[in-house]
């Protein structure tokens, strides 16, 4: 059974940092492309960052230079280091895993940035 478990969300002041973690089980983590998405109230879900099995990363423009996605295949975990946080980064953040034709989602974790 595939399971993705997130941790690390919370409340932070603008300019602060948070690190999100997403631990995977039930999949061959090393071959999966991992992504972090977010959805703010009243807005569509957007891809924040992704990292391929080979370590190639992509970021949405609004987080470039502030967020860093990384993975530890030995721990089956993907991370999202978020720095210089802004109130507009407030959203529910979810990680997902894609491998072959399969996809799995975590439950989501709230990140709130106060001004």
Short mmCIF file of N, CA and C in Angstrom, two decimals:
data_model
loop_
_atom_site.label_atom_id
_atom_site.label_comp_id
_atom_site.label_asym_id
_atom_site.label_seq_id
_atom_site.Cartn_x
_atom_site.Cartn_y
_atom_site.Cartn_z
N UNK A 1 0.84 -1.18 0.00
CA UNK A 1 0.00 0.00 0.00
C UNK A 1 0.89 1.24 0.00
N UNK A 2 0.60 2.14 -0.94
CA UNK A 2 1.39 3.36 -1.04
C UNK A 2 0.94 4.34 0.02
N UNK A 3 1.92 4.95 0.67
CA UNK A 3 1.61 5.95 1.68
C UNK A 3 2.63 7.08 1.61
N UNK A 4 2.13 8.30 1.59
CA UNK A 4 2.98 9.49 1.66
C UNK A 4 2.56 10.26 2.91
N UNK A 5 3.53 10.52 3.78
CA UNK A 5 3.24 11.20 5.04
C UNK A 5 4.07 12.46 5.14
N UNK A 6 3.37 13.57 5.26
CA UNK A 6 4.04 14.87 5.33
C UNK A 6 4.24 15.32 6.77
N UNK A 7 5.20 16.19 6.93
CA UNK A 7 5.41 16.84 8.21
C UNK A 7 6.12 18.16 7.97
N UNK A 8 6.04 19.05 8.94
CA UNK A 8 6.81 20.28 8.88
C UNK A 8 6.02 21.54 8.62
N UNK A 9 4.73 21.44 8.39
CA UNK A 9 3.95 22.65 8.17
C UNK A 9 3.76 23.42 9.46
N UNK A 10 3.16 24.61 9.34
CA UNK A 10 2.90 25.39 10.54
C UNK A 10 2.76 26.85 10.24
N UNK A 11 2.88 27.65 11.30
CA UNK A 11 2.75 29.10 11.22
C UNK A 11 4.13 29.74 11.35
N UNK A 12 4.43 30.66 10.46
CA UNK A 12 5.72 31.34 10.48
C UNK A 12 5.52 32.79 10.08
N UNK A 13 6.37 33.65 10.57
CA UNK A 13 6.30 35.05 10.19
C UNK A 13 6.93 35.26 8.82
N UNK A 14 6.51 36.30 8.16
CA UNK A 14 7.09 36.64 6.87
C UNK A 14 8.60 36.80 7.02
N UNK A 15 9.32 36.26 6.05
CA UNK A 15 10.77 36.28 6.10
C UNK A 15 11.37 35.05 6.74
N UNK A 16 10.55 34.26 7.37
CA UNK A 16 11.03 33.07 8.05
C UNK A 16 11.18 31.88 7.12
N UNK A 17 11.50 30.74 7.73
CA UNK A 17 11.76 29.52 6.97
C UNK A 17 10.99 28.34 7.57
N UNK A 18 10.71 27.40 6.72
CA UNK A 18 10.12 26.12 7.12
C UNK A 18 10.69 25.05 6.21
N UNK A 19 10.76 23.83 6.73
CA UNK A 19 11.12 22.70 5.89
C UNK A 19 10.03 21.66 5.98
N UNK A 20 9.49 21.33 4.82
CA UNK A 20 8.49 20.26 4.72
C UNK A 20 9.18 18.96 4.35
N UNK A 21 8.68 17.89 4.91
CA UNK A 21 9.18 16.55 4.59
C UNK A 21 8.01 15.68 4.13
N UNK A 22 8.31 14.76 3.26
CA UNK A 22 7.30 13.82 2.78
C UNK A 22 7.97 12.45 2.68
N UNK A 23 7.57 11.56 3.57
CA UNK A 23 8.15 10.22 3.61
C UNK A 23 7.24 9.25 2.87
N UNK A 24 7.83 8.48 1.99
CA UNK A 24 7.07 7.55 1.15
C UNK A 24 7.32 6.11 1.56
N UNK A 25 6.29 5.31 1.42
CA UNK A 25 6.42 3.87 1.62
C UNK A 25 5.51 3.16 0.63
N UNK A 26 5.88 1.94 0.31
CA UNK A 26 5.06 1.16 -0.61
C UNK A 26 5.36 1.41 -2.06
N UNK A 27 6.39 2.22 -2.35
CA UNK A 27 6.79 2.47 -3.74
C UNK A 27 8.30 2.33 -3.85
N UNK A 28 8.76 2.17 -5.07
CA UNK A 28 10.21 2.22 -5.33
C UNK A 28 10.56 3.68 -5.46
N UNK A 29 10.90 4.27 -4.33
CA UNK A 29 11.03 5.72 -4.25
C UNK A 29 12.04 6.26 -5.25
N UNK A 30 13.12 5.54 -5.44
CA UNK A 30 14.22 6.06 -6.25
C UNK A 30 13.83 6.30 -7.70
N UNK A 31 12.79 5.65 -8.18
CA UNK A 31 12.40 5.84 -9.58
C UNK A 31 11.24 6.82 -9.73
N UNK A 32 10.74 7.31 -8.64
CA UNK A 32 9.58 8.21 -8.69
C UNK A 32 10.00 9.66 -8.86
N UNK A 33 9.21 10.39 -9.63
CA UNK A 33 9.33 11.84 -9.65
C UNK A 33 8.47 12.38 -8.53
N UNK A 34 9.07 13.21 -7.70
CA UNK A 34 8.37 13.74 -6.54
C UNK A 34 8.06 15.22 -6.76
N UNK A 35 6.89 15.62 -6.33
CA UNK A 35 6.49 17.00 -6.51
C UNK A 35 5.84 17.57 -5.26
N UNK A 36 5.98 18.86 -5.11
CA UNK A 36 5.26 19.60 -4.07
C UNK A 36 4.28 20.54 -4.77
N UNK A 37 3.04 20.47 -4.34
CA UNK A 37 1.98 21.33 -4.86
C UNK A 37 1.43 22.16 -3.70
N UNK A 38 0.74 23.23 -4.06
CA UNK A 38 0.06 24.00 -3.03
C UNK A 38 -1.26 24.53 -3.58
N UNK A 39 -2.18 24.72 -2.65
CA UNK A 39 -3.47 25.29 -3.00
C UNK A 39 -3.89 26.28 -1.93
N UNK A 40 -4.03 27.52 -2.36
CA UNK A 40 -4.50 28.57 -1.46
C UNK A 40 -6.01 28.67 -1.58
N UNK A 41 -6.67 29.22 -0.58
CA UNK A 41 -8.13 29.34 -0.63
C UNK A 41 -8.58 30.12 -1.86
N UNK A 42 -9.52 29.56 -2.59
CA UNK A 42 -10.06 30.22 -3.75
C UNK A 42 -9.18 30.17 -4.98
N UNK A 43 -8.07 29.45 -4.90
CA UNK A 43 -7.15 29.37 -6.03
C UNK A 43 -6.97 27.92 -6.47
N UNK A 44 -6.50 27.77 -7.69
CA UNK A 44 -6.24 26.44 -8.20
C UNK A 44 -4.94 25.89 -7.61
N UNK A 45 -4.89 24.59 -7.53
CA UNK A 45 -3.66 23.96 -7.07
C UNK A 45 -2.55 24.20 -8.10
N UNK A 46 -1.37 24.50 -7.62
CA UNK A 46 -0.24 24.74 -8.52
C UNK A 46 0.96 23.91 -8.11
N UNK A 47 1.74 23.55 -9.11
CA UNK A 47 2.98 22.84 -8.85
C UNK A 47 4.02 23.84 -8.36
N UNK A 48 4.58 23.58 -7.21
CA UNK A 48 5.59 24.46 -6.63
C UNK A 48 6.98 24.04 -7.08
N UNK A 49 7.27 22.76 -6.96
CA UNK A 49 8.59 22.25 -7.30
C UNK A 49 8.49 20.76 -7.55
N UNK A 50 9.40 20.27 -8.38
CA UNK A 50 9.47 18.84 -8.61
C UNK A 50 10.92 18.41 -8.73
N UNK A 51 11.15 17.14 -8.46
CA UNK A 51 12.49 16.58 -8.60
C UNK A 51 12.36 15.19 -9.20
N UNK A 52 13.11 14.98 -10.27
CA UNK A 52 13.02 13.70 -10.97
C UNK A 52 13.87 12.64 -10.25
N UNK A 53 13.78 11.43 -10.76
CA UNK A 53 14.57 10.35 -10.18
C UNK A 53 16.06 10.59 -10.34
N UNK A 54 16.43 11.36 -11.35
CA UNK A 54 17.85 11.65 -11.59
C UNK A 54 18.29 12.93 -10.89
N UNK A 55 17.36 13.59 -10.20
CA UNK A 55 17.71 14.77 -9.44
C UNK A 55 17.48 16.10 -10.14
N UNK A 56 16.91 16.06 -11.33
CA UNK A 56 16.59 17.31 -12.01
C UNK A 56 15.43 18.00 -11.30
N UNK A 57 15.57 19.30 -11.12
CA UNK A 57 14.56 20.05 -10.37
C UNK A 57 13.90 21.12 -11.25
N UNK A 58 12.67 21.42 -10.90
CA UNK A 58 11.93 22.49 -11.54
C UNK A 58 11.18 23.26 -10.47
N UNK A 59 11.02 24.56 -10.69
CA UNK A 59 10.32 25.41 -9.73
C UNK A 59 9.38 26.35 -10.45
N UNK A 60 8.29 26.67 -9.81
CA UNK A 60 7.45 27.72 -10.34
C UNK A 60 8.16 29.05 -10.10
N UNK A 61 7.92 30.01 -10.97
CA UNK A 61 8.70 31.26 -10.94
C UNK A 61 8.63 31.97 -9.59
N UNK A 62 7.49 31.92 -8.95
CA UNK A 62 7.31 32.71 -7.73
C UNK A 62 8.15 32.21 -6.55
N UNK A 63 8.70 31.01 -6.64
CA UNK A 63 9.49 30.49 -5.52
C UNK A 63 10.97 30.32 -5.87
N UNK A 64 11.33 30.59 -7.09
CA UNK A 64 12.73 30.42 -7.49
C UNK A 64 13.63 31.30 -6.64
N UNK A 65 14.71 30.72 -6.15
CA UNK A 65 15.63 31.44 -5.30
C UNK A 65 15.25 31.44 -3.83
N UNK A 66 14.05 30.98 -3.52
CA UNK A 66 13.60 30.95 -2.12
C UNK A 66 13.35 29.52 -1.62
N UNK A 67 12.87 28.66 -2.50
CA UNK A 67 12.55 27.28 -2.13
C UNK A 67 13.56 26.33 -2.77
N UNK A 68 13.84 25.25 -2.07
CA UNK A 68 14.72 24.22 -2.60
C UNK A 68 14.10 22.85 -2.35
N UNK A 69 13.94 22.09 -3.42
CA UNK A 69 13.45 20.72 -3.28
C UNK A 69 14.65 19.77 -3.33
N UNK A 70 14.59 18.75 -2.50
CA UNK A 70 15.67 17.76 -2.49
C UNK A 70 15.08 16.41 -2.11
N UNK A 71 15.87 15.38 -2.31
CA UNK A 71 15.40 14.05 -1.98
C UNK A 71 16.51 13.23 -1.36
N UNK A 72 16.13 12.32 -0.50
CA UNK A 72 17.06 11.39 0.12
C UNK A 72 16.52 9.99 -0.17
N UNK A 73 17.06 9.35 -1.16
CA UNK A 73 16.55 8.04 -1.56
C UNK A 73 16.77 6.98 -0.49
N UNK A 74 17.79 7.17 0.33
CA UNK A 74 18.04 6.21 1.41
C UNK A 74 16.94 6.26 2.47
N UNK A 75 16.32 7.43 2.60
CA UNK A 75 15.25 7.61 3.58
C UNK A 75 13.87 7.65 2.94
N UNK A 76 13.80 7.49 1.62
CA UNK A 76 12.52 7.55 0.91
C UNK A 76 11.77 8.84 1.23
N UNK A 77 12.50 9.93 1.25
CA UNK A 77 11.92 11.20 1.69
C UNK A 77 12.28 12.32 0.73
N UNK A 78 11.32 13.18 0.48
CA UNK A 78 11.54 14.39 -0.30
C UNK A 78 11.30 15.57 0.63
N UNK A 79 12.09 16.62 0.42
CA UNK A 79 12.03 17.80 1.26
C UNK A 79 11.72 19.03 0.43
N UNK A 80 11.12 20.01 1.09
CA UNK A 80 10.96 21.32 0.49
C UNK A 80 11.41 22.34 1.53
N UNK A 81 12.59 22.90 1.30
CA UNK A 81 13.10 23.95 2.17
C UNK A 81 12.58 25.27 1.67
N UNK A 82 11.85 25.97 2.52
CA UNK A 82 11.23 27.23 2.14
C UNK A 82 11.84 28.35 2.97
N UNK A 83 12.38 29.34 2.29
CA UNK A 83 13.01 30.47 2.96
C UNK A 83 12.39 31.76 2.44
N UNK A 84 12.66 32.84 3.16
CA UNK A 84 12.12 34.16 2.78
C UNK A 84 10.64 34.06 2.49
N UNK A 85 9.93 33.40 3.37
CA UNK A 85 8.50 33.16 3.14
C UNK A 85 7.71 34.45 3.12
N UNK A 86 6.69 34.45 2.28
CA UNK A 86 5.82 35.60 2.10
C UNK A 86 4.37 35.21 2.45
N UNK A 87 3.56 36.17 2.82
CA UNK A 87 2.15 35.84 3.11
C UNK A 87 1.48 35.12 1.94
N UNK A 88 1.86 35.44 0.73
CA UNK A 88 1.25 34.79 -0.43
C UNK A 88 1.68 33.34 -0.61
N UNK A 89 2.61 32.88 0.20
CA UNK A 89 2.97 31.46 0.20
C UNK A 89 2.01 30.63 1.06
N UNK A 90 1.12 31.30 1.75
CA UNK A 90 0.15 30.59 2.59
C UNK A 90 -0.74 29.69 1.74
N UNK A 91 -0.77 28.41 2.10
CA UNK A 91 -1.54 27.42 1.33
C UNK A 91 -1.45 26.08 2.02
N UNK A 92 -2.23 25.15 1.51
CA UNK A 92 -2.04 23.74 1.88
C UNK A 92 -1.05 23.15 0.90
N UNK A 93 0.01 22.60 1.42
CA UNK A 93 1.06 22.00 0.60
C UNK A 93 0.93 20.49 0.62
N UNK A 94 0.99 19.91 -0.57
CA UNK A 94 0.86 18.46 -0.70
C UNK A 94 2.00 17.92 -1.56
N UNK A 95 2.51 16.80 -1.17
CA UNK A 95 3.50 16.17 -2.04
C UNK A 95 2.83 15.05 -2.83
N UNK A 96 3.39 14.76 -3.97
CA UNK A 96 2.92 13.60 -4.70
C UNK A 96 4.08 12.85 -5.32
N UNK A 97 3.80 11.63 -5.65
CA UNK A 97 4.78 10.75 -6.27
C UNK A 97 4.20 10.23 -7.59
N UNK A 98 5.03 10.26 -8.63
CA UNK A 98 4.62 9.74 -9.93
C UNK A 98 5.65 8.72 -10.40
N UNK A 99 5.16 7.57 -10.78
CA UNK A 99 6.03 6.53 -11.32
C UNK A 99 5.24 5.70 -12.32
N UNK A 100 5.79 5.50 -13.48
CA UNK A 100 5.06 4.83 -14.54
C UNK A 100 3.78 5.59 -14.82
N UNK A 101 2.64 4.90 -14.78
CA UNK A 101 1.34 5.52 -14.97
C UNK A 101 0.63 5.75 -13.64
N UNK A 102 1.37 5.62 -12.56
CA UNK A 102 0.77 5.74 -11.23
C UNK A 102 1.09 7.08 -10.60
N UNK A 103 0.20 7.49 -9.72
CA UNK A 103 0.40 8.72 -8.96
C UNK A 103 -0.25 8.55 -7.59
N UNK A 104 0.40 9.11 -6.60
CA UNK A 104 -0.14 9.05 -5.25
C UNK A 104 0.07 10.39 -4.57
N UNK A 105 -0.87 10.77 -3.71
CA UNK A 105 -0.85 12.07 -3.05
C UNK A 105 -0.78 11.89 -1.54
N UNK A 106 -0.12 12.86 -0.90
CA UNK A 106 -0.17 12.94 0.55
C UNK A 106 -1.41 13.72 0.96
N UNK A 107 -1.63 13.79 2.27
CA UNK A 107 -2.87 14.38 2.76
C UNK A 107 -2.85 15.90 2.75
N UNK A 108 -1.68 16.50 2.72
CA UNK A 108 -1.58 17.96 2.73
C UNK A 108 -1.25 18.50 4.11
N UNK A 109 -0.48 19.57 4.13
CA UNK A 109 -0.12 20.21 5.39
C UNK A 109 -0.24 21.72 5.22
N UNK A 110 -0.78 22.36 6.23
CA UNK A 110 -1.03 23.80 6.14
C UNK A 110 0.25 24.57 6.44
N UNK A 111 0.52 25.53 5.58
CA UNK A 111 1.59 26.50 5.81
C UNK A 111 0.95 27.88 5.84
N UNK A 112 1.13 28.59 6.94
CA UNK A 112 0.57 29.92 7.08
C UNK A 112 1.69 30.90 7.38
N UNK A 113 1.78 31.93 6.55
CA UNK A 113 2.81 32.95 6.72
C UNK A 113 2.12 34.24 7.13
N UNK A 114 2.46 34.72 8.30
CA UNK A 114 1.85 35.94 8.80
C UNK A 114 2.69 37.16 8.43
N UNK A 115 2.00 38.26 8.22
CA UNK A 115 2.72 39.49 7.81
C UNK A 115 3.12 40.32 9.01
#
